[in-house]
Amino acid sequence: MAREFTRVGVVGLGTMGAGIVEVFARNGVDVVAVEISPDALARGRATLARSTDRAVARGRLAGAERDALHARVDFQVGLDALHAVDLVVEAVPERLDLKRRIFAELDRICRPDTILATNTSSLGVTDIAVATGRPQQVVGLHFFNPAPVMKLVEVVRTVVTAADVVDDVEALCTRLGKVGVTIDDRAGFIANALLFGYLNQAVSLFEARHVTREDLDAAMTLGCGLPMGPLALLDLIGLDTAYEILNTMYRHGGRNRRHAPAPLIRQMVTAGLLGRKTGRGFYTYDKPGSAQVVPDPATPTAVDDAPGTTAVTRVGVVGSGTTAADLAAVFAAAGHQVVVVGADGPAGTAGAVRTALDEGVTRDDPDPSGRDAALARITWADALEQLADVDLVLEATAGEPDTTRTLFARLDEVCKPGVVLATTTSTLPVIELAMATRRPADVLGLHFCTPVRARTLVEVVTTVRTSPEATATARAVCAALGRTTLVCDDRAGFVVDALLFPYLNDAVQMLAAGYAGVDDIDHAMTLGCGYPTGPFALLDAIGLDVALAVQRALYRESREPGLAPAPLLHHLVTAGHLGRAAGRGFREHTGR
């Protein structure tokens, strides 16, 4: 029988602590909410009031329920008020010395059977537990912000945490309507270990001026469907908090260089540019604590003297896979005349394009005339010579490097002068394809994020030889499709894949280490971070062979040890476990 918690204490009433108070009180648990001073207590009370008032205004909480919630909270100054609670959750800043002092005091004040929990997101729970005389009753209880909304709680056990303590807090999570994921004590646990490596790498891309802050954030929201871009998220978290989490994970997590804080983060923290809390971080806000972004000197402005563009009415698509079919369907649906040259011949390519267009005929728009008109604008060809009159060529062959270079040399011979030759590759250097032609100024990358029909982002990848006119033409064409473009330099992974696949690779490494299972890791990222898909579900959808190829390209360019493909990924690909399309990847798939 799980222990019944009737009265709990929460220490620290910042945004996180006040959210935890709300979670308990919403679920009928009496709470003693403790702060260090009357002023801090008043701020915590106000934070709780704002959150519950918003919930009432949005219809998520009735007024009577809000009043009952507040009646369950006893606001107190000082830890002595916690002498009779069943459980204490500590939610003070991420400083080990501070947490140890608090836990030593709690050990003295609380009943011998009281469970002591820390909401730490990066520090070792064991390092905190040893400050008490009851380390067997200390556990990590890591809620995610905003605590009333996010469903995940990481339950972190140490090597000495009693099994019944873990069982009791797991049952408590269920009572609170949360999904508890129980894991061992290691730096960053699941979610932060994966999230902050990605955030740190995003800062490095921005610091290297590979991409603007707006384009970087758009890359991950529009290209991957994430709820927030990495720089905006860091501003929300607080750069000082992010720096401490990264530094802790680096020092206590095996000195993985992906967790070594990017120099720009340290510089911004030193300068007091901490994000929303100070009114300025990567973005500028109208006042401290506000979410409203305001223009600043780094905000992009319209350019009047943009280079000229080439009119594009006829588009060539070379390839026979899903991406080629989707591109043909998208361009034809937008009114372009499309010539498709597929490796499997006109019949196979035509079937794939028709399938793509059929998905546009929905219950809300059952009229097939748009599909039929788009099909009428498509010509299926069996020779590159039939691309002689197109204005833009999109290569989507996923071929070997030598084969793709040869293809671009042939396109150079076939296509008329001034035609933009674009590759959709995510693994080959665009400059190598450009130099296979006699017109490198006309060659660039157009990386449509997949699935092409669902994602609106296109990465326009420019080489050191790409002309401004070619870039302007590519952006104009994509804009006419209703797509958002970002311009980035030619480097492995561009922006989206350069951030996405190392995160996926980190998840595979975590699984291979036996730290957590496939479901727990997926839950951590969907329920704890709001990601639309967990890393293993996404890998199975993308294809493990594709993921391995991208990761190899990233590692080959950088030789960064943290980017080396996980051996488990290689083994699964070798065994033919390629994901959903093959019927088996990290999970079994039936009815594919």
C-alpha positions as CSV (number, residue, x, y, z in Angstrom):
1,M,0.0,0.0,0.0
2,A,1.5,3.3,-1.1
3,R,1.9,6.0,1.5
4,E,-0.8,8.7,1.7
5,F,0.7,12.2,1.5
6,T,-1.8,14.6,3.1
7,R,0.5,17.6,3.9
8,V,3.6,18.5,1.9
9,G,6.1,21.3,2.1
10,V,7.6,23.3,-0.8
11,V,10.8,25.3,-0.2
12,G,11.4,28.2,-2.7
13,L,8.5,30.0,-4.4
14,G,10.0,31.2,-7.6
15,T,8.3,30.3,-10.9
16,M,9.1,26.6,-10.4
17,G,8.3,26.3,-6.7
18,A,5.1,28.2,-7.0
19,G,4.1,25.9,-9.9
20,I,4.8,22.9,-7.7
21,V,2.6,24.4,-5.0
22,E,-0.2,24.8,-7.5
23,V,0.1,21.2,-8.7
24,F,-0.3,19.8,-5.1
25,A,-3.0,22.1,-4.1
26,R,-5.0,21.5,-7.3
27,N,-5.0,17.8,-6.4
28,G,-6.4,18.2,-2.9
29,V,-3.1,18.2,-1.0
30,D,-2.5,20.7,1.8
31,V,0.8,22.6,1.2
32,V,3.1,24.6,3.5
33,A,4.8,27.0,1.1
34,V,8.1,28.4,2.6
35,E,10.3,31.3,1.6
36,I,13.3,32.9,3.2
37,S,11.8,36.4,3.9
38,P,8.4,38.2,3.9
39,D,9.2,39.9,0.6
40,A,10.1,36.6,-1.1
41,L,7.0,35.1,0.3
42,A,4.8,37.9,-1.1
43,R,6.4,37.4,-4.5
44,G,5.7,33.7,-4.4
45,R,2.1,34.3,-3.3
46,A,1.7,36.7,-6.2
47,T,3.2,34.2,-8.7
48,L,0.7,31.6,-7.6
49,A,-2.2,34.1,-7.8
50,R,-1.3,35.1,-11.4
51,S,-1.1,31.5,-12.5
52,T,-4.4,30.5,-11.1
53,D,-6.1,33.7,-12.3
54,R,-4.9,33.0,-15.8
55,A,-6.3,29.4,-15.5
56,V,-9.7,30.8,-14.6
57,A,-9.6,33.4,-17.4
58,R,-8.8,30.6,-19.9
59,G,-11.6,28.4,-18.6
60,R,-9.2,25.8,-17.2
61,L,-10.1,26.3,-13.6
62,A,-13.4,27.4,-12.0
63,G,-13.4,30.4,-9.7
64,A,-14.5,28.2,-6.7
65,E,-11.8,25.7,-7.5
66,R,-9.2,28.5,-7.5
67,D,-10.4,29.7,-4.1
68,A,-10.3,26.2,-2.7
69,L,-6.8,25.8,-4.1
70,H,-5.6,28.9,-2.3
71,A,-7.2,27.8,0.9
72,R,-5.1,24.7,0.9
73,V,-1.8,26.7,0.9
74,D,-0.2,27.9,4.1
75,F,2.4,30.5,3.3
76,Q,5.2,30.7,5.9
77,V,8.7,32.2,6.4
78,G,11.3,29.8,7.5
79,L,11.9,26.1,7.4
80,D,10.6,25.5,11.0
81,A,7.1,25.5,9.5
82,L,7.8,22.2,7.9
83,H,8.1,20.1,11.1
84,A,4.9,18.1,10.5
85,V,4.8,17.6,6.8
86,D,4.9,14.1,5.1
87,L,7.1,15.3,2.1
88,V,9.2,18.3,1.4
89,V,10.1,19.4,-2.2
90,E,13.0,21.8,-2.4
91,A,12.9,24.2,-5.4
92,V,15.7,26.8,-4.7
93,P,18.4,27.9,-7.2
94,E,20.8,25.4,-8.6
95,R,23.6,25.9,-6.0
96,L,24.9,22.8,-4.3
97,D,26.0,24.6,-1.2
98,L,22.6,26.2,-0.8
99,K,20.7,22.9,-1.3
100,R,23.0,21.1,1.1
101,R,22.4,23.7,3.9
102,I,18.7,23.4,3.4
103,F,18.6,19.6,3.4
104,A,20.7,19.6,6.6
105,E,18.2,21.9,8.2
106,L,15.3,19.9,6.9
107,D,16.9,16.7,8.4
108,R,16.9,18.4,11.8
109,I,13.4,19.9,11.6
110,C,11.3,17.3,9.9
111,R,9.8,14.1,11.3
112,P,12.1,11.0,11.0
113,D,9.7,9.5,8.4
114,T,9.4,12.6,6.2
115,I,10.6,12.1,2.7
116,L,13.0,14.9,1.4
117,A,12.8,15.6,-2.3
118,T,14.8,17.9,-4.5
119,N,13.6,19.5,-7.8
120,T,17.1,19.9,-9.0
121,S,17.5,19.6,-12.8
122,S,21.2,19.2,-13.0
123,L,22.9,18.6,-9.6
124,G,23.5,15.1,-8.3
125,V,20.8,14.0,-5.9
126,T,23.4,11.9,-4.1
127,D,25.5,15.0,-3.5
128,I,22.5,16.6,-1.8
129,A,21.4,13.6,0.1
130,V,24.7,13.1,2.0
131,A,24.1,16.4,3.8
132,T,21.4,14.5,5.8
133,G,21.4,11.7,8.2
134,R,18.6,10.0,6.2
135,P,20.0,9.6,2.6
136,Q,17.7,6.6,2.1
137,Q,14.7,9.0,2.3
138,V,16.1,11.5,-0.2
139,V,14.9,11.4,-3.8
140,G,14.8,13.6,-6.8
141,L,11.4,14.9,-7.9
142,H,12.1,16.9,-11.0
143,F,9.0,18.8,-12.3
144,F,9.1,20.6,-15.6
145,N,8.2,24.2,-16.2
146,P,5.3,25.2,-16.2
147,A,4.7,22.6,-13.5
148,P,0.8,22.8,-13.7
149,V,0.9,22.0,-17.4
150,M,3.8,19.7,-18.1
151,K,2.9,16.1,-17.5
152,L,6.4,14.6,-16.8
153,V,8.1,14.2,-13.5
154,E,11.6,12.6,-13.4
155,V,11.8,10.5,-10.2
156,V,15.5,10.2,-9.5
157,R,16.8,7.5,-7.1
158,T,20.3,7.3,-5.7
159,V,22.2,4.2,-4.9
160,V,20.8,4.3,-1.3
161,T,17.3,5.6,-1.8
162,A,14.9,3.1,-0.2
163,A,12.7,1.2,-2.6
164,D,9.5,2.0,-0.7
165,V,10.4,5.7,-1.0
166,V,10.6,5.4,-4.8
167,D,7.3,3.5,-4.8
168,D,5.6,6.1,-2.7
169,V,6.6,9.1,-4.8
170,E,5.8,7.2,-8.0
171,A,2.2,6.6,-6.7
172,L,2.1,10.3,-5.7
173,C,3.0,11.3,-9.3
174,T,0.0,9.2,-10.5
175,R,-2.3,10.9,-8.0
176,L,-1.1,14.3,-9.3
177,G,-2.0,13.3,-12.8
178,K,1.7,13.2,-13.8
179,V,3.7,10.6,-15.7
180,G,6.6,9.6,-13.5
181,V,9.8,8.3,-15.2
182,T,12.1,6.6,-12.6
183,I,15.8,6.9,-13.4
184,D,19.2,6.7,-11.6
185,D,21.1,9.7,-10.4
186,R,23.3,11.2,-13.2
187,A,24.0,14.7,-14.4
188,G,21.1,16.2,-16.4
189,F,18.9,13.1,-15.9
190,I,17.1,12.4,-19.3
191,A,15.5,15.6,-20.5
192,N,18.1,18.2,-19.6
193,A,21.0,15.9,-20.8
194,L,19.3,15.9,-24.2
195,L,17.8,19.4,-24.3
196,F,20.8,21.4,-23.1
197,G,23.3,19.7,-25.5
198,Y,21.0,20.9,-28.3
199,L,20.6,24.4,-26.9
200,N,24.3,24.8,-26.3
201,Q,25.1,23.7,-29.9
202,A,22.4,26.2,-31.2
203,V,24.3,29.0,-29.4
204,S,27.5,27.9,-31.0
205,L,25.9,28.1,-34.5
206,F,24.7,31.6,-33.7
207,E,28.0,32.7,-32.2
208,A,29.8,31.5,-35.4
209,R,27.4,33.7,-37.4
210,H,26.3,30.7,-39.4
211,V,22.7,31.9,-39.1
212,T,20.7,34.8,-37.6
213,R,18.9,34.4,-34.3
214,E,15.5,34.7,-36.1
215,D,16.4,32.2,-38.7
216,L,17.8,29.8,-36.1
217,D,14.6,29.8,-34.1
218,A,12.5,29.5,-37.2
219,A,14.6,26.5,-38.3
220,M,13.6,24.5,-35.3
221,T,9.9,25.6,-34.9
222,L,9.0,25.4,-38.6
223,G,11.5,22.8,-39.6
224,C,11.0,20.4,-36.7
225,G,7.7,21.5,-35.2
226,L,9.3,22.3,-31.8
227,P,7.2,24.6,-29.5
228,M,9.9,27.2,-29.2
229,G,13.2,28.1,-30.9
230,P,16.4,27.4,-29.0
231,L,17.4,31.0,-28.4
232,A,13.9,32.1,-27.3
233,L,13.8,29.1,-25.0
234,L,17.1,30.0,-23.4
235,D,15.8,33.5,-22.8
236,L,12.8,31.9,-21.1
237,I,14.9,29.5,-19.0
238,G,17.4,32.2,-18.1
239,L,21.0,32.2,-19.4
240,D,22.4,32.1,-15.9
241,T,20.3,29.0,-15.1
242,A,21.4,27.5,-18.5
243,Y,25.0,28.2,-17.8
244,E,24.8,26.6,-14.3
245,I,23.1,23.5,-15.7
246,L,25.6,23.1,-18.6
247,N,28.5,23.7,-16.3
248,T,27.3,21.1,-13.8
249,M,26.6,18.5,-16.5
250,Y,30.0,19.1,-18.1
251,R,31.8,18.7,-14.7
252,H,29.8,15.8,-13.4
253,G,28.7,14.0,-16.6
254,G,32.0,12.8,-18.1
255,R,33.2,16.2,-19.5
256,N,31.2,15.8,-22.7
257,R,32.1,18.8,-24.8
258,R,28.6,19.1,-26.0
259,H,27.8,20.3,-22.5
260,A,30.8,22.7,-22.1
261,P,29.0,26.1,-22.1
262,A,29.5,28.1,-25.3
263,P,31.6,31.1,-24.6
264,L,28.8,33.4,-25.7
265,I,26.6,32.1,-22.8
266,R,29.3,33.0,-20.2
267,Q,29.8,36.4,-21.8
268,M,26.1,37.2,-21.7
269,V,25.7,36.1,-18.1
270,T,28.7,38.2,-17.1
271,A,27.1,41.2,-18.9
272,G,23.8,40.6,-17.1
273,L,21.9,39.7,-20.3
274,L,20.0,36.8,-18.7
275,G,16.9,36.7,-20.9
276,R,13.3,37.6,-20.1
277,K,14.0,38.1,-16.4
278,T,16.3,41.1,-17.2
279,G,14.5,42.3,-20.3
280,R,17.4,41.4,-22.6
281,G,19.1,38.2,-23.7
282,F,19.3,36.9,-27.2
283,Y,16.3,39.1,-27.8
284,T,15.1,42.4,-26.3
285,Y,11.9,42.5,-24.3
286,D,9.7,45.5,-23.5
287,K,10.4,45.2,-19.8
288,P,12.0,42.7,-17.4
289,G,9.9,39.6,-17.0
290,S,7.9,40.3,-20.2
291,A,7.5,37.9,-23.0
292,Q,6.9,40.7,-25.6
293,V,9.9,40.9,-28.0
294,V,10.7,44.4,-29.2
295,P,12.9,45.5,-32.1
296,D,16.6,46.1,-31.3
297,P,19.7,46.8,-33.5
298,A,19.9,43.1,-34.5
299,T,16.3,42.9,-35.8
300,P,16.3,42.3,-39.5
301,T,15.1,45.2,-41.7
302,A,13.9,45.2,-45.3
303,V,16.6,45.6,-47.9
304,D,15.7,47.9,-50.8
305,D,18.6,47.1,-53.1
306,A,18.0,43.3,-53.2
307,P,19.5,41.6,-56.3
308,G,17.3,40.8,-59.2
309,T,15.6,37.5,-59.7
310,T,15.0,35.1,-62.6
311,A,11.4,34.3,-63.4
312,V,10.6,30.6,-62.8
313,T,7.7,29.1,-64.5
314,R,9.0,25.6,-65.5
315,V,10.6,23.4,-62.8
316,G,12.6,20.2,-63.3
317,V,12.7,17.6,-60.5
318,V,15.2,14.8,-60.7
319,G,14.6,11.8,-58.5
320,S,12.2,9.0,-57.7
321,G,11.8,8.9,-54.0
322,T,9.2,10.4,-51.6
323,T,11.0,13.8,-51.5
324,A,11.1,14.0,-55.3
325,A,7.4,13.1,-55.6
326,D,6.4,15.6,-52.9
327,L,8.4,18.4,-54.5
328,A,6.7,17.7,-57.9
329,A,3.3,17.8,-56.2
330,V,4.0,21.0,-54.3
331,F,5.3,22.9,-57.4
332,A,2.5,21.6,-59.7
333,A,-0.1,22.5,-57.1
334,A,1.3,26.0,-57.0
335,G,0.8,26.4,-60.7
336,H,4.3,25.6,-62.1
337,Q,4.9,23.4,-65.1
338,V,6.9,20.5,-63.8
339,V,9.1,18.0,-65.6
340,V,10.0,14.9,-63.5
341,V,12.9,12.7,-64.4
342,G,12.8,9.6,-62.2
343,A,15.3,6.8,-62.0
344,D,12.5,4.2,-61.9
345,G,10.9,5.6,-65.1
346,P,7.8,7.7,-65.6
347,A,5.3,5.1,-64.4
348,G,6.8,4.7,-60.9
349,T,7.3,8.4,-60.4
350,A,3.8,9.3,-61.6
351,G,2.3,6.9,-59.1
352,A,4.2,8.5,-56.2
353,V,3.2,12.0,-57.3
354,R,-0.4,11.0,-57.7
355,T,-0.3,9.6,-54.1
356,A,1.1,12.9,-52.9
357,L,-1.6,14.9,-54.6
358,D,-4.4,12.6,-53.5
359,E,-3.6,13.6,-49.9
360,G,-4.6,17.1,-50.7
361,V,-8.2,15.9,-51.5
362,T,-9.7,15.9,-48.0
363,R,-13.1,15.7,-46.5
364,D,-13.1,19.5,-46.2
365,D,-12.2,19.9,-49.8
366,P,-13.4,16.8,-51.7
367,D,-13.3,18.4,-55.1
368,P,-10.6,16.6,-57.1
369,S,-10.3,19.3,-59.8
370,G,-7.3,20.9,-58.2
371,R,-5.5,17.6,-58.1
372,D,-6.4,16.9,-61.7
373,A,-5.2,20.3,-62.8
374,A,-1.9,19.8,-61.0
375,L,-1.4,16.5,-62.6
376,A,-2.0,18.1,-66.0
377,R,0.9,20.4,-65.3
378,I,3.3,17.5,-64.8
379,T,5.3,15.9,-67.6
380,W,7.1,12.6,-66.8
381,A,10.4,12.2,-68.7
382,D,13.0,9.5,-69.0
383,A,16.0,11.6,-70.0
384,L,17.8,14.7,-68.6
385,E,17.7,16.3,-72.0
386,Q,14.0,17.0,-71.5
387,L,15.1,19.6,-68.9
388,A,16.5,21.9,-71.5
389,D,13.8,24.5,-71.2
390,V,13.2,24.6,-67.4
391,D,14.1,27.6,-65.2
392,L,15.0,25.7,-62.0
393,V,16.2,22.2,-61.4
394,L,15.8,20.4,-58.0
395,E,17.9,17.3,-57.5
396,A,16.4,14.8,-55.1
397,T,18.2,11.6,-55.9
398,A,19.8,10.6,-52.6
399,G,22.6,9.1,-54.7
400,E,26.2,8.4,-53.9
401,P,28.6,11.5,-54.0
402,D,30.3,10.6,-57.3
403,T,26.9,9.8,-58.9
404,T,25.5,13.1,-57.8
405,R,28.5,15.1,-59.0
406,T,28.2,13.4,-62.3
407,L,24.5,14.3,-62.4
408,F,25.3,18.0,-61.9
409,A,27.9,17.9,-64.6
410,R,25.2,16.6,-67.0
411,L,22.7,19.2,-65.8
412,D,25.3,21.8,-66.6
413,E,25.5,20.5,-70.2
414,V,21.7,20.2,-70.7
415,C,20.2,23.2,-69.0
416,K,20.2,26.7,-70.5
417,P,22.3,29.5,-69.1
418,G,21.0,31.2,-65.9
419,V,19.1,28.2,-64.7
420,V,19.4,27.7,-60.9
421,L,20.6,24.2,-60.1
422,A,19.5,23.2,-56.6
423,T,20.2,20.1,-54.5
424,T,18.0,18.9,-51.7
425,T,20.8,16.9,-50.1
426,S,21.3,17.1,-46.4
427,T,24.6,15.1,-46.4
428,L,26.7,16.3,-49.3
429,P,28.7,19.5,-49.4
430,V,26.9,21.8,-51.9
431,I,30.2,23.3,-53.1
432,E,31.4,19.9,-54.4
433,L,28.3,19.7,-56.6
434,A,28.7,23.3,-57.7
435,M,32.3,22.7,-58.8
436,A,31.3,19.8,-60.9
437,T,29.7,22.4,-63.2
438,R,31.0,25.4,-65.2
439,R,28.4,27.6,-63.5
440,P,29.0,27.4,-59.7
441,A,27.4,30.8,-59.2
442,D,24.0,29.2,-60.2
443,V,24.3,26.2,-57.8
444,L,22.9,26.2,-54.2
445,G,21.0,24.0,-51.8
446,L,17.3,24.0,-51.3
447,H,16.7,21.8,-48.3
448,F,12.9,21.2,-47.9
449,C,12.3,19.9,-44.4
450,T,10.4,16.7,-44.4
451,P,7.6,15.8,-44.6
452,V,7.7,18.3,-47.4
453,R,3.9,18.9,-47.5
454,A,3.7,19.5,-43.7
455,R,6.8,21.5,-43.0
456,T,7.0,25.1,-44.3
457,L,10.7,25.7,-43.9
458,V,13.2,25.7,-46.7
459,E,16.9,26.1,-46.0
460,V,18.6,28.1,-48.8
461,V,22.2,26.9,-48.7
462,T,24.8,29.2,-50.3
463,T,28.4,28.3,-51.1
464,V,31.3,30.7,-51.4
465,R,30.6,30.7,-55.2
466,T,26.8,31.2,-55.1
467,S,25.6,34.5,-56.7
468,P,23.2,36.9,-54.9
469,E,20.9,36.6,-57.9
470,A,20.6,32.8,-57.6
471,T,19.9,33.2,-53.8
472,A,17.3,35.8,-54.5
473,T,15.6,33.7,-57.1
474,A,15.5,30.7,-54.8
475,R,14.0,32.7,-52.0
476,A,11.4,34.2,-54.3
477,V,10.4,30.8,-55.7
478,C,10.0,29.4,-52.1
479,A,8.0,32.5,-51.0
480,A,5.6,32.0,-53.9
481,L,5.0,28.4,-52.5
482,G,4.1,29.9,-49.2
483,R,7.3,28.7,-47.6
484,T,9.6,30.4,-45.1
485,T,13.2,30.5,-46.0
486,L,16.4,30.9,-44.1
487,V,19.8,31.5,-45.7
488,C,22.7,29.6,-44.3
489,D,26.3,28.7,-45.2
490,D,27.3,25.4,-46.8
491,R,28.2,23.2,-43.8
492,A,27.3,19.7,-42.8
493,G,23.6,19.5,-41.7
494,F,23.0,23.2,-42.5
495,V,20.9,24.4,-39.6
496,V,18.0,21.9,-38.9
497,D,19.9,18.7,-39.3
498,A,23.0,20.1,-37.6
499,L,21.0,20.5,-34.5
500,L,18.4,17.7,-34.8
501,F,20.6,14.7,-35.5
502,P,23.2,15.2,-32.7
503,Y,20.3,15.3,-30.3
504,L,18.9,12.1,-31.7
505,N,22.4,10.6,-31.5
506,D,22.6,11.6,-27.9
507,A,19.4,9.8,-27.2
508,V,20.7,6.6,-28.8
509,Q,23.9,6.9,-26.7
510,M,21.7,7.2,-23.6
511,L,19.7,4.1,-24.5
512,A,22.9,2.2,-25.3
513,A,24.3,3.1,-21.9
514,G,21.3,1.4,-20.2
515,Y,20.3,4.6,-18.4
516,A,16.7,4.7,-19.6
517,G,14.4,2.8,-22.0
518,V,13.0,3.9,-25.4
519,D,9.6,4.8,-23.9
520,D,11.0,6.7,-20.9
521,I,13.3,8.8,-23.1
522,D,10.5,9.5,-25.6
523,H,8.2,10.5,-22.7
524,A,10.8,12.7,-21.3
525,M,11.0,14.8,-24.4
526,T,7.3,14.9,-25.3
527,L,5.8,15.3,-21.9
528,G,8.7,17.1,-20.2
529,C,9.8,19.4,-23.1
530,G,6.7,19.6,-25.2
531,Y,8.4,18.1,-28.3
532,P,5.8,16.8,-30.8
533,T,7.7,13.4,-31.2
534,G,10.1,11.5,-29.0
535,P,13.6,10.9,-30.4
536,F,13.1,7.2,-31.1
537,A,9.7,7.6,-32.7
538,L,11.3,10.3,-34.9
539,L,14.2,8.1,-35.7
540,D,12.0,5.2,-36.8
541,A,10.0,7.6,-38.9
542,I,13.0,9.2,-40.6
543,G,14.8,5.9,-41.1
544,L,17.9,4.8,-39.1
545,D,20.0,4.6,-42.3
546,V,19.2,8.2,-43.1
547,A,20.1,9.2,-39.5
548,L,23.3,7.3,-39.7
549,A,24.3,9.0,-43.0
550,V,23.6,12.5,-41.6
551,Q,25.5,11.8,-38.4
552,R,28.5,10.5,-40.3
553,A,28.5,13.6,-42.4
554,L,28.4,15.8,-39.3
555,Y,31.2,13.9,-37.7
556,R,33.3,13.7,-40.9
557,E,33.3,17.5,-41.1
558,S,34.0,18.4,-37.5
559,R,35.8,15.3,-36.0
560,E,34.1,16.3,-32.8
561,P,34.0,13.2,-30.5
562,G,30.5,14.0,-29.3
563,L,29.2,13.8,-32.9
564,A,30.5,10.3,-33.6
565,P,27.6,8.1,-34.6
566,A,26.4,5.9,-31.7
567,P,27.6,2.3,-32.3
568,L,24.1,1.1,-31.6
569,L,22.7,3.1,-34.5
570,H,25.3,1.5,-36.8
571,H,24.5,-2.0,-35.5
572,L,20.7,-1.6,-36.1
573,V,21.3,-0.3,-39.6
574,T,23.6,-3.3,-40.3
575,A,21.0,-5.7,-39.0
576,G,18.4,-4.1,-41.4
577,H,16.3,-2.6,-38.6
578,L,15.8,0.7,-40.4
579,G,12.7,1.9,-38.8
580,R,9.0,2.1,-39.7
581,A,9.5,1.5,-43.4
582,A,11.3,-1.8,-42.6
583,G,8.9,-2.9,-40.0
584,R,11.4,-2.7,-37.2
585,G,13.7,0.0,-35.8
586,F,13.8,0.9,-32.1
587,R,10.3,-0.4,-32.0
588,E,8.4,-3.1,-33.9
589,H,6.0,-1.7,-36.5
590,T,3.1,-3.6,-38.0
591,G,0.6,-2.7,-40.7
592,R,3.2,-0.5,-42.5
